[in-house]
Protein backbone atom coordinates (compact mmCIF):
# COMPACT_ATOMS: atom_id res chain seq x y z
CA UNK A 1 0.00 0.00 0.00
CA UNK A 2 1.36 3.40 -0.90
CA UNK A 3 -0.30 5.76 1.58
CA UNK A 4 -0.97 5.88 5.29
CA UNK A 5 -4.22 4.19 6.29
CA UNK A 6 -6.68 6.58 7.90
CA UNK A 7 -9.54 5.18 9.90
CA UNK A 8 -12.67 6.47 11.53
CA UNK A 9 -13.50 5.93 14.35
CA UNK A 10 -10.13 5.96 16.16
CA UNK A 11 -8.69 2.49 15.71
CA UNK A 12 -5.72 0.57 17.10
CA UNK A 13 -4.28 -2.79 16.10
CA UNK A 14 -2.99 -4.67 19.13
CA UNK A 15 -0.20 -7.12 18.29
CA UNK A 16 -0.45 -9.22 21.42
CA UNK A 17 1.44 -12.21 22.78
CA UNK A 18 3.72 -13.27 25.60
CA UNK A 19 7.45 -12.44 25.48
CA UNK A 20 9.21 -14.20 22.56
CA UNK A 21 5.90 -14.86 20.78
CA UNK A 22 6.98 -13.20 17.53
CA UNK A 23 5.20 -9.87 17.98
CA UNK A 24 8.04 -7.68 16.68
CA UNK A 25 8.32 -9.57 13.37
CA UNK A 26 4.57 -9.30 12.79
CA UNK A 27 4.49 -5.64 13.81
CA UNK A 28 7.30 -4.58 11.47
CA UNK A 29 5.70 -6.42 8.57
CA UNK A 30 2.27 -4.87 9.17
CA UNK A 31 3.78 -1.41 9.58
CA UNK A 32 5.43 -1.75 6.17
CA UNK A 33 2.41 -3.33 4.47
CA UNK A 34 -0.10 -0.75 5.78
CA UNK A 35 2.31 2.20 6.01
CA UNK A 36 1.18 2.69 9.61
CA UNK A 37 3.26 3.79 12.60
CA UNK A 38 3.86 1.42 15.48
CA UNK A 39 4.72 1.72 19.17
CA UNK A 40 6.31 -0.93 21.38
CA UNK A 41 6.86 -1.20 25.12
CA UNK A 42 10.55 -2.04 24.69
CA UNK A 43 11.03 0.67 22.07
CA UNK A 44 10.07 3.28 24.65
CA UNK A 45 11.49 1.56 27.73
CA UNK A 46 14.98 0.56 26.58
CA UNK A 47 16.37 4.07 25.92
CA UNK A 48 15.58 4.84 29.58
CA UNK A 49 17.11 1.54 30.74
CA UNK A 50 20.39 2.68 29.21
CA UNK A 51 20.56 5.49 31.78
CA UNK A 52 20.27 3.30 34.88
CA UNK A 53 22.53 0.71 36.50
CA UNK A 54 21.36 -2.39 38.33
CA UNK A 55 17.81 -2.63 37.02
CA UNK A 56 16.01 -5.34 38.96
CA UNK A 57 12.73 -7.02 38.06
CA UNK A 58 10.64 -4.52 40.04
CA UNK A 59 12.28 -1.49 38.41
CA UNK A 60 11.99 -3.11 34.99
CA UNK A 61 8.26 -3.47 35.60
CA UNK A 62 7.98 0.17 36.68
CA UNK A 63 9.67 1.24 33.46
CA UNK A 64 7.31 -1.02 31.53
CA UNK A 65 4.28 0.61 33.18
CA UNK A 66 5.66 4.07 32.37
CA UNK A 67 6.23 3.03 28.73
CA UNK A 68 2.66 1.69 28.67
CA UNK A 69 1.34 5.06 29.84
CA UNK A 70 3.50 6.84 27.25
CA UNK A 71 2.09 4.72 24.43
CA UNK A 72 -1.50 5.66 25.22
CA UNK A 73 -0.56 9.31 25.71
CA UNK A 74 0.94 9.34 22.21
CA UNK A 75 -2.16 7.68 20.76
CA UNK A 76 -4.42 10.18 22.54
CA UNK A 77 -2.49 13.14 21.13
CA UNK A 78 -2.39 11.85 17.55
CA UNK A 79 -4.97 12.71 14.87
CA UNK A 80 -8.16 10.75 15.45
CA UNK A 81 -7.94 9.05 12.06
CA UNK A 82 -4.35 7.83 12.48
CA UNK A 83 -4.11 4.04 12.62
CA UNK A 84 -1.63 2.85 15.27
CA UNK A 85 -0.12 -0.61 15.63
CA UNK A 86 0.71 -1.35 19.27
CA UNK A 87 3.16 -4.19 20.04
CA UNK A 88 3.04 -5.42 23.64
CA UNK A 89 2.29 -8.31 25.96
CA UNK A 90 -1.00 -6.79 27.05
CA UNK A 91 -1.54 -9.40 29.75
CA UNK A 92 1.11 -7.84 31.99
CA UNK A 93 -1.53 -5.35 33.12
CA UNK A 94 -5.12 -6.02 34.25
CA UNK A 95 -7.71 -5.97 31.48
CA UNK A 96 -9.44 -3.05 33.20
CA UNK A 97 -6.24 -0.99 32.88
CA UNK A 98 -6.21 -1.51 29.12
CA UNK A 99 -9.90 -0.61 28.88
CA UNK A 100 -9.20 2.58 30.84
CA UNK A 101 -6.30 3.60 28.59
CA UNK A 102 -8.25 2.90 25.42
CA UNK A 103 -11.17 5.01 26.63
CA UNK A 104 -8.88 7.84 27.79
CA UNK A 105 -7.10 7.81 24.41
CA UNK A 106 -10.41 8.03 22.56
CA UNK A 107 -10.03 4.60 20.96
CA UNK A 108 -13.39 3.28 19.81
CA UNK A 109 -12.32 0.25 17.81
CA UNK A 110 -9.78 -2.46 18.59
CA UNK A 111 -8.44 -5.14 16.26
CA UNK A 112 -6.21 -7.75 17.87
CA UNK A 113 -3.60 -10.10 16.49
CA UNK A 114 -2.94 -12.90 18.95
CA UNK A 115 0.44 -14.61 18.59
CA UNK A 116 -0.11 -18.09 19.95
CA UNK A 117 3.05 -19.97 20.90
CA UNK A 118 3.86 -23.25 22.61
CA UNK A 119 5.76 -23.22 25.92
CA UNK A 120 8.74 -25.04 24.40
CA UNK A 121 9.10 -22.62 21.48
CA UNK A 122 8.67 -19.55 23.71
CA UNK A 123 11.37 -20.81 26.07
CA UNK A 124 13.73 -21.71 23.21
CA UNK A 125 13.33 -18.27 21.60
CA UNK A 126 13.76 -16.38 24.86
CA UNK A 127 16.82 -18.42 25.80
CA UNK A 128 18.36 -17.81 22.39
CA UNK A 129 17.99 -14.04 22.80
CA UNK A 130 19.30 -13.77 26.37
CA UNK A 131 22.72 -12.50 25.30
CA UNK A 132 21.17 -9.97 22.89
CA UNK A 133 18.89 -8.25 25.39
CA UNK A 134 19.81 -5.11 27.30
CA UNK A 135 20.76 -5.73 30.94
CA UNK A 136 17.75 -5.26 33.17
CA UNK A 137 15.42 -7.65 31.34
CA UNK A 138 14.61 -10.90 33.16
CA UNK A 139 17.26 -13.55 32.58
CA UNK A 140 17.36 -17.34 32.51
CA UNK A 141 15.53 -17.52 35.84
CA UNK A 142 12.42 -16.30 33.98
CA UNK A 143 12.17 -19.35 31.70
CA UNK A 144 9.95 -21.56 33.94
CA UNK A 145 7.60 -18.61 34.48
CA UNK A 146 7.47 -17.98 30.73
CA UNK A 147 6.63 -21.64 30.04
CA UNK A 148 3.76 -21.48 32.54
CA UNK A 149 2.57 -18.21 31.01
CA UNK A 150 2.49 -19.76 27.52
CA UNK A 151 0.15 -22.46 28.83
CA UNK A 152 -2.49 -20.06 30.13
CA UNK A 153 -2.16 -16.77 28.21
CA UNK A 154 -5.15 -15.64 26.15
CA UNK A 155 -6.01 -12.63 23.96
CA UNK A 156 -7.63 -9.53 25.43
CA UNK A 157 -10.59 -9.93 23.01
CA UNK A 158 -11.87 -6.35 23.21
CA UNK A 159 -12.74 -6.58 19.52
CA UNK A 160 -12.20 -8.97 16.60
CA UNK A 161 -9.20 -11.30 17.06
CA UNK A 162 -7.00 -12.94 14.43
CA UNK A 163 -4.85 -15.79 15.77
CA UNK A 164 -1.39 -16.44 14.34
CA UNK A 165 0.08 -19.77 15.41
CA UNK A 166 3.84 -19.50 15.86
CA UNK A 167 6.13 -20.18 14.18
CA UNK A 168 4.75 -18.41 11.12
CA UNK A 169 5.93 -18.37 7.54
CA UNK A 170 5.87 -15.30 5.25
CA UNK A 171 2.77 -16.75 3.58
CA UNK A 172 0.87 -16.57 6.89
CA UNK A 173 0.87 -12.78 6.66
CA UNK A 174 -1.32 -12.74 3.53
CA UNK A 175 -4.53 -13.97 5.21
CA UNK A 176 -3.82 -11.65 8.13
CA UNK A 177 -3.51 -8.67 5.77
CA UNK A 178 -6.76 -9.63 4.02
CA UNK A 179 -8.50 -9.87 7.38
CA UNK A 180 -7.20 -6.48 8.51
CA UNK A 181 -8.09 -4.84 5.21
CA UNK A 182 -11.63 -6.19 5.46
CA UNK A 183 -12.03 -4.97 9.05
CA UNK A 184 -10.57 -1.54 8.31
CA UNK A 185 -12.69 -1.00 5.20
CA UNK A 186 -15.94 -2.14 6.80
CA UNK A 187 -16.00 -0.83 10.38
CA UNK A 188 -19.78 -0.98 10.56
CA UNK A 189 -19.59 -4.78 10.61
CA UNK A 190 -17.71 -4.83 13.89
CA UNK A 191 -18.76 -4.64 17.50
CA UNK A 192 -16.23 -3.62 20.12
CA UNK A 193 -16.88 -5.22 23.46
CA UNK A 194 -17.04 -3.07 26.60
CA UNK A 195 -15.42 0.08 25.14
PDB file of C-alpha atoms in Angstrom:
ATOM      1  CA  UNK A   1       0.000   0.000   0.000  1.00  0.00           C
ATOM      2  CA  UNK A   2       1.359   3.403  -0.896  1.00  0.00           C
ATOM      3  CA  UNK A   3      -0.304   5.762   1.578  1.00  0.00           C
ATOM      4  CA  UNK A   4      -0.972   5.875   5.294  1.00  0.00           C
ATOM      5  CA  UNK A   5      -4.219   4.190   6.288  1.00  0.00           C
ATOM      6  CA  UNK A   6      -6.684   6.581   7.896  1.00  0.00           C
ATOM      7  CA  UNK A   7      -9.539   5.175   9.897  1.00  0.00           C
ATOM      8  CA  UNK A   8     -12.672   6.470  11.525  1.00  0.00           C
ATOM      9  CA  UNK A   9     -13.498   5.932  14.346  1.00  0.00           C
ATOM     10  CA  UNK A  10     -10.127   5.965  16.162  1.00  0.00           C
ATOM     11  CA  UNK A  11      -8.686   2.486  15.714  1.00  0.00           C
ATOM     12  CA  UNK A  12      -5.717   0.567  17.097  1.00  0.00           C
ATOM     13  CA  UNK A  13      -4.285  -2.793  16.099  1.00  0.00           C
ATOM     14  CA  UNK A  14      -2.992  -4.670  19.133  1.00  0.00           C
ATOM     15  CA  UNK A  15      -0.204  -7.123  18.291  1.00  0.00           C
ATOM     16  CA  UNK A  16      -0.453  -9.225  21.423  1.00  0.00           C
ATOM     17  CA  UNK A  17       1.436 -12.208  22.775  1.00  0.00           C
ATOM     18  CA  UNK A  18       3.715 -13.270  25.601  1.00  0.00           C
ATOM     19  CA  UNK A  19       7.446 -12.441  25.481  1.00  0.00           C
ATOM     20  CA  UNK A  20       9.213 -14.196  22.559  1.00  0.00           C
ATOM     21  CA  UNK A  21       5.898 -14.865  20.778  1.00  0.00           C
ATOM     22  CA  UNK A  22       6.984 -13.203  17.527  1.00  0.00           C
ATOM     23  CA  UNK A  23       5.200  -9.874  17.977  1.00  0.00           C
ATOM     24  CA  UNK A  24       8.039  -7.681  16.679  1.00  0.00           C
ATOM     25  CA  UNK A  25       8.323  -9.568  13.374  1.00  0.00           C
ATOM     26  CA  UNK A  26       4.573  -9.299  12.786  1.00  0.00           C
ATOM     27  CA  UNK A  27       4.489  -5.637  13.815  1.00  0.00           C
ATOM     28  CA  UNK A  28       7.295  -4.582  11.473  1.00  0.00           C
ATOM     29  CA  UNK A  29       5.697  -6.422   8.567  1.00  0.00           C
ATOM     30  CA  UNK A  30       2.272  -4.869   9.172  1.00  0.00           C
ATOM     31  CA  UNK A  31       3.776  -1.410   9.581  1.00  0.00           C
ATOM     32  CA  UNK A  32       5.433  -1.750   6.174  1.00  0.00           C
ATOM     33  CA  UNK A  33       2.409  -3.326   4.465  1.00  0.00           C
ATOM     34  CA  UNK A  34      -0.101  -0.752   5.777  1.00  0.00           C
ATOM     35  CA  UNK A  35       2.310   2.200   6.011  1.00  0.00           C
ATOM     36  CA  UNK A  36       1.179   2.692   9.608  1.00  0.00           C
ATOM     37  CA  UNK A  37       3.262   3.793  12.604  1.00  0.00           C
ATOM     38  CA  UNK A  38       3.855   1.425  15.484  1.00  0.00           C
ATOM     39  CA  UNK A  39       4.723   1.723  19.169  1.00  0.00           C
ATOM     40  CA  UNK A  40       6.311  -0.925  21.376  1.00  0.00           C
ATOM     41  CA  UNK A  41       6.858  -1.198  25.118  1.00  0.00           C
ATOM     42  CA  UNK A  42      10.551  -2.037  24.693  1.00  0.00           C
ATOM     43  CA  UNK A  43      11.025   0.668  22.069  1.00  0.00           C
ATOM     44  CA  UNK A  44      10.066   3.279  24.648  1.00  0.00           C
ATOM     45  CA  UNK A  45      11.490   1.556  27.726  1.00  0.00           C
ATOM     46  CA  UNK A  46      14.977   0.560  26.579  1.00  0.00           C
ATOM     47  CA  UNK A  47      16.373   4.069  25.925  1.00  0.00           C
ATOM     48  CA  UNK A  48      15.580   4.837  29.578  1.00  0.00           C
ATOM     49  CA  UNK A  49      17.105   1.537  30.735  1.00  0.00           C
ATOM     50  CA  UNK A  50      20.394   2.675  29.209  1.00  0.00           C
ATOM     51  CA  UNK A  51      20.562   5.494  31.775  1.00  0.00           C
ATOM     52  CA  UNK A  52      20.272   3.303  34.879  1.00  0.00           C
ATOM     53  CA  UNK A  53      22.525   0.711  36.501  1.00  0.00           C
ATOM     54  CA  UNK A  54      21.363  -2.391  38.331  1.00  0.00           C
ATOM     55  CA  UNK A  55      17.813  -2.627  37.015  1.00  0.00           C
ATOM     56  CA  UNK A  56      16.010  -5.339  38.962  1.00  0.00           C
ATOM     57  CA  UNK A  57      12.732  -7.018  38.061  1.00  0.00           C
ATOM     58  CA  UNK A  58      10.640  -4.522  40.038  1.00  0.00           C
ATOM     59  CA  UNK A  59      12.278  -1.487  38.412  1.00  0.00           C
ATOM     60  CA  UNK A  60      11.988  -3.108  34.993  1.00  0.00           C
ATOM     61  CA  UNK A  61       8.264  -3.473  35.600  1.00  0.00           C
ATOM     62  CA  UNK A  62       7.980   0.174  36.683  1.00  0.00           C
ATOM     63  CA  UNK A  63       9.673   1.244  33.460  1.00  0.00           C
ATOM     64  CA  UNK A  64       7.305  -1.025  31.527  1.00  0.00           C
ATOM     65  CA  UNK A  65       4.280   0.605  33.177  1.00  0.00           C
ATOM     66  CA  UNK A  66       5.664   4.065  32.371  1.00  0.00           C
ATOM     67  CA  UNK A  67       6.231   3.032  28.733  1.00  0.00           C
ATOM     68  CA  UNK A  68       2.657   1.687  28.665  1.00  0.00           C
ATOM     69  CA  UNK A  69       1.343   5.061  29.844  1.00  0.00           C
ATOM     70  CA  UNK A  70       3.498   6.839  27.250  1.00  0.00           C
ATOM     71  CA  UNK A  71       2.087   4.716  24.432  1.00  0.00           C
ATOM     72  CA  UNK A  72      -1.498   5.658  25.215  1.00  0.00           C
ATOM     73  CA  UNK A  73      -0.562   9.306  25.715  1.00  0.00           C
ATOM     74  CA  UNK A  74       0.939   9.342  22.208  1.00  0.00           C
ATOM     75  CA  UNK A  75      -2.159   7.684  20.757  1.00  0.00           C
ATOM     76  CA  UNK A  76      -4.420  10.180  22.537  1.00  0.00           C
ATOM     77  CA  UNK A  77      -2.487  13.142  21.128  1.00  0.00           C
ATOM     78  CA  UNK A  78      -2.385  11.855  17.547  1.00  0.00           C
ATOM     79  CA  UNK A  79      -4.972  12.710  14.868  1.00  0.00           C
ATOM     80  CA  UNK A  80      -8.162  10.754  15.455  1.00  0.00           C
ATOM     81  CA  UNK A  81      -7.942   9.051  12.059  1.00  0.00           C
ATOM     82  CA  UNK A  82      -4.349   7.826  12.482  1.00  0.00           C
ATOM     83  CA  UNK A  83      -4.107   4.036  12.616  1.00  0.00           C
ATOM     84  CA  UNK A  84      -1.629   2.851  15.271  1.00  0.00           C
ATOM     85  CA  UNK A  85      -0.116  -0.612  15.628  1.00  0.00           C
ATOM     86  CA  UNK A  86       0.709  -1.353  19.272  1.00  0.00           C
ATOM     87  CA  UNK A  87       3.161  -4.187  20.035  1.00  0.00           C
ATOM     88  CA  UNK A  88       3.038  -5.418  23.645  1.00  0.00           C
ATOM     89  CA  UNK A  89       2.292  -8.305  25.955  1.00  0.00           C
ATOM     90  CA  UNK A  90      -1.000  -6.791  27.052  1.00  0.00           C
ATOM     91  CA  UNK A  91      -1.544  -9.398  29.748  1.00  0.00           C
ATOM     92  CA  UNK A  92       1.108  -7.845  31.985  1.00  0.00           C
ATOM     93  CA  UNK A  93      -1.530  -5.352  33.117  1.00  0.00           C
ATOM     94  CA  UNK A  94      -5.117  -6.020  34.253  1.00  0.00           C
ATOM     95  CA  UNK A  95      -7.707  -5.972  31.477  1.00  0.00           C
ATOM     96  CA  UNK A  96      -9.439  -3.046  33.197  1.00  0.00           C
ATOM     97  CA  UNK A  97      -6.242  -0.985  32.882  1.00  0.00           C
ATOM     98  CA  UNK A  98      -6.210  -1.514  29.116  1.00  0.00           C
ATOM     99  CA  UNK A  99      -9.902  -0.608  28.878  1.00  0.00           C
ATOM    100  CA  UNK A 100      -9.204   2.578  30.845  1.00  0.00           C
ATOM    101  CA  UNK A 101      -6.298   3.600  28.593  1.00  0.00           C
ATOM    102  CA  UNK A 102      -8.253   2.897  25.424  1.00  0.00           C
ATOM    103  CA  UNK A 103     -11.166   5.012  26.631  1.00  0.00           C
ATOM    104  CA  UNK A 104      -8.884   7.840  27.786  1.00  0.00           C
ATOM    105  CA  UNK A 105      -7.102   7.811  24.411  1.00  0.00           C
ATOM    106  CA  UNK A 106     -10.413   8.032  22.562  1.00  0.00           C
ATOM    107  CA  UNK A 107     -10.029   4.599  20.961  1.00  0.00           C
ATOM    108  CA  UNK A 108     -13.386   3.283  19.810  1.00  0.00           C
ATOM    109  CA  UNK A 109     -12.323   0.248  17.807  1.00  0.00           C
ATOM    110  CA  UNK A 110      -9.780  -2.465  18.588  1.00  0.00           C
ATOM    111  CA  UNK A 111      -8.441  -5.141  16.255  1.00  0.00           C
ATOM    112  CA  UNK A 112      -6.212  -7.745  17.872  1.00  0.00           C
ATOM    113  CA  UNK A 113      -3.598 -10.103  16.487  1.00  0.00           C
ATOM    114  CA  UNK A 114      -2.938 -12.901  18.954  1.00  0.00           C
ATOM    115  CA  UNK A 115       0.443 -14.610  18.586  1.00  0.00           C
ATOM    116  CA  UNK A 116      -0.114 -18.088  19.953  1.00  0.00           C
ATOM    117  CA  UNK A 117       3.053 -19.968  20.901  1.00  0.00           C
ATOM    118  CA  UNK A 118       3.860 -23.254  22.613  1.00  0.00           C
ATOM    119  CA  UNK A 119       5.759 -23.218  25.921  1.00  0.00           C
ATOM    120  CA  UNK A 120       8.739 -25.036  24.400  1.00  0.00           C
ATOM    121  CA  UNK A 121       9.098 -22.625  21.483  1.00  0.00           C
ATOM    122  CA  UNK A 122       8.666 -19.552  23.711  1.00  0.00           C
ATOM    123  CA  UNK A 123      11.373 -20.808  26.075  1.00  0.00           C
ATOM    124  CA  UNK A 124      13.731 -21.706  23.209  1.00  0.00           C
ATOM    125  CA  UNK A 125      13.333 -18.272  21.602  1.00  0.00           C
ATOM    126  CA  UNK A 126      13.757 -16.384  24.862  1.00  0.00           C
ATOM    127  CA  UNK A 127      16.823 -18.419  25.803  1.00  0.00           C
ATOM    128  CA  UNK A 128      18.365 -17.805  22.388  1.00  0.00           C
ATOM    129  CA  UNK A 129      17.987 -14.039  22.804  1.00  0.00           C
ATOM    130  CA  UNK A 130      19.296 -13.766  26.371  1.00  0.00           C
ATOM    131  CA  UNK A 131      22.724 -12.505  25.304  1.00  0.00           C
ATOM    132  CA  UNK A 132      21.168  -9.971  22.889  1.00  0.00           C
ATOM    133  CA  UNK A 133      18.889  -8.245  25.392  1.00  0.00           C
ATOM    134  CA  UNK A 134      19.815  -5.109  27.296  1.00  0.00           C
ATOM    135  CA  UNK A 135      20.761  -5.728  30.942  1.00  0.00           C
ATOM    136  CA  UNK A 136      17.746  -5.260  33.168  1.00  0.00           C
ATOM    137  CA  UNK A 137      15.422  -7.646  31.341  1.00  0.00           C
ATOM    138  CA  UNK A 138      14.611 -10.896  33.162  1.00  0.00           C
ATOM    139  CA  UNK A 139      17.260 -13.552  32.580  1.00  0.00           C
ATOM    140  CA  UNK A 140      17.361 -17.343  32.513  1.00  0.00           C
ATOM    141  CA  UNK A 141      15.527 -17.520  35.838  1.00  0.00           C
ATOM    142  CA  UNK A 142      12.416 -16.301  33.978  1.00  0.00           C
ATOM    143  CA  UNK A 143      12.168 -19.348  31.702  1.00  0.00           C
ATOM    144  CA  UNK A 144       9.953 -21.558  33.944  1.00  0.00           C
ATOM    145  CA  UNK A 145       7.600 -18.610  34.478  1.00  0.00           C
ATOM    146  CA  UNK A 146       7.474 -17.984  30.734  1.00  0.00           C
ATOM    147  CA  UNK A 147       6.625 -21.635  30.041  1.00  0.00           C
ATOM    148  CA  UNK A 148       3.763 -21.482  32.540  1.00  0.00           C
ATOM    149  CA  UNK A 149       2.571 -18.211  31.008  1.00  0.00           C
ATOM    150  CA  UNK A 150       2.489 -19.756  27.524  1.00  0.00           C
ATOM    151  CA  UNK A 151       0.150 -22.460  28.831  1.00  0.00           C
ATOM    152  CA  UNK A 152      -2.487 -20.059  30.128  1.00  0.00           C
ATOM    153  CA  UNK A 153      -2.164 -16.768  28.211  1.00  0.00           C
ATOM    154  CA  UNK A 154      -5.149 -15.644  26.151  1.00  0.00           C
ATOM    155  CA  UNK A 155      -6.008 -12.632  23.965  1.00  0.00           C
ATOM    156  CA  UNK A 156      -7.634  -9.533  25.428  1.00  0.00           C
ATOM    157  CA  UNK A 157     -10.590  -9.933  23.014  1.00  0.00           C
ATOM    158  CA  UNK A 158     -11.871  -6.349  23.208  1.00  0.00           C
ATOM    159  CA  UNK A 159     -12.741  -6.577  19.518  1.00  0.00           C
ATOM    160  CA  UNK A 160     -12.196  -8.968  16.596  1.00  0.00           C
ATOM    161  CA  UNK A 161      -9.199 -11.298  17.056  1.00  0.00           C
ATOM    162  CA  UNK A 162      -6.998 -12.940  14.427  1.00  0.00           C
ATOM    163  CA  UNK A 163      -4.847 -15.793  15.768  1.00  0.00           C
ATOM    164  CA  UNK A 164      -1.386 -16.445  14.338  1.00  0.00           C
ATOM    165  CA  UNK A 165       0.082 -19.770  15.408  1.00  0.00           C
ATOM    166  CA  UNK A 166       3.841 -19.498  15.859  1.00  0.00           C
ATOM    167  CA  UNK A 167       6.128 -20.177  14.177  1.00  0.00           C
ATOM    168  CA  UNK A 168       4.755 -18.413  11.125  1.00  0.00           C
ATOM    169  CA  UNK A 169       5.933 -18.371   7.536  1.00  0.00           C
ATOM    170  CA  UNK A 170       5.867 -15.299   5.246  1.00  0.00           C
ATOM    171  CA  UNK A 171       2.766 -16.746   3.583  1.00  0.00           C
ATOM    172  CA  UNK A 172       0.866 -16.575   6.886  1.00  0.00           C
ATOM    173  CA  UNK A 173       0.873 -12.784   6.659  1.00  0.00           C
ATOM    174  CA  UNK A 174      -1.322 -12.743   3.535  1.00  0.00           C
ATOM    175  CA  UNK A 175      -4.529 -13.974   5.212  1.00  0.00           C
ATOM    176  CA  UNK A 176      -3.819 -11.647   8.128  1.00  0.00           C
ATOM    177  CA  UNK A 177      -3.513  -8.670   5.766  1.00  0.00           C
ATOM    178  CA  UNK A 178      -6.756  -9.629   4.022  1.00  0.00           C
ATOM    179  CA  UNK A 179      -8.503  -9.867   7.382  1.00  0.00           C
ATOM    180  CA  UNK A 180      -7.200  -6.479   8.513  1.00  0.00           C
ATOM    181  CA  UNK A 181      -8.093  -4.838   5.210  1.00  0.00           C
ATOM    182  CA  UNK A 182     -11.634  -6.186   5.460  1.00  0.00           C
ATOM    183  CA  UNK A 183     -12.028  -4.974   9.046  1.00  0.00           C
ATOM    184  CA  UNK A 184     -10.567  -1.540   8.307  1.00  0.00           C
ATOM    185  CA  UNK A 185     -12.690  -1.003   5.203  1.00  0.00           C
ATOM    186  CA  UNK A 186     -15.945  -2.137   6.804  1.00  0.00           C
ATOM    187  CA  UNK A 187     -16.004  -0.830  10.379  1.00  0.00           C
ATOM    188  CA  UNK A 188     -19.781  -0.981  10.560  1.00  0.00           C
ATOM    189  CA  UNK A 189     -19.589  -4.778  10.611  1.00  0.00           C
ATOM    190  CA  UNK A 190     -17.710  -4.831  13.889  1.00  0.00           C
ATOM    191  CA  UNK A 191     -18.760  -4.645  17.500  1.00  0.00           C
ATOM    192  CA  UNK A 192     -16.233  -3.617  20.119  1.00  0.00           C
ATOM    193  CA  UNK A 193     -16.878  -5.219  23.457  1.00  0.00           C
ATOM    194  CA  UNK A 194     -17.043  -3.068  26.597  1.00  0.00           C
ATOM    195  CA  UNK A 195     -15.424   0.081  25.137  1.00  0.00           C
TER     196      UNK A 195
END
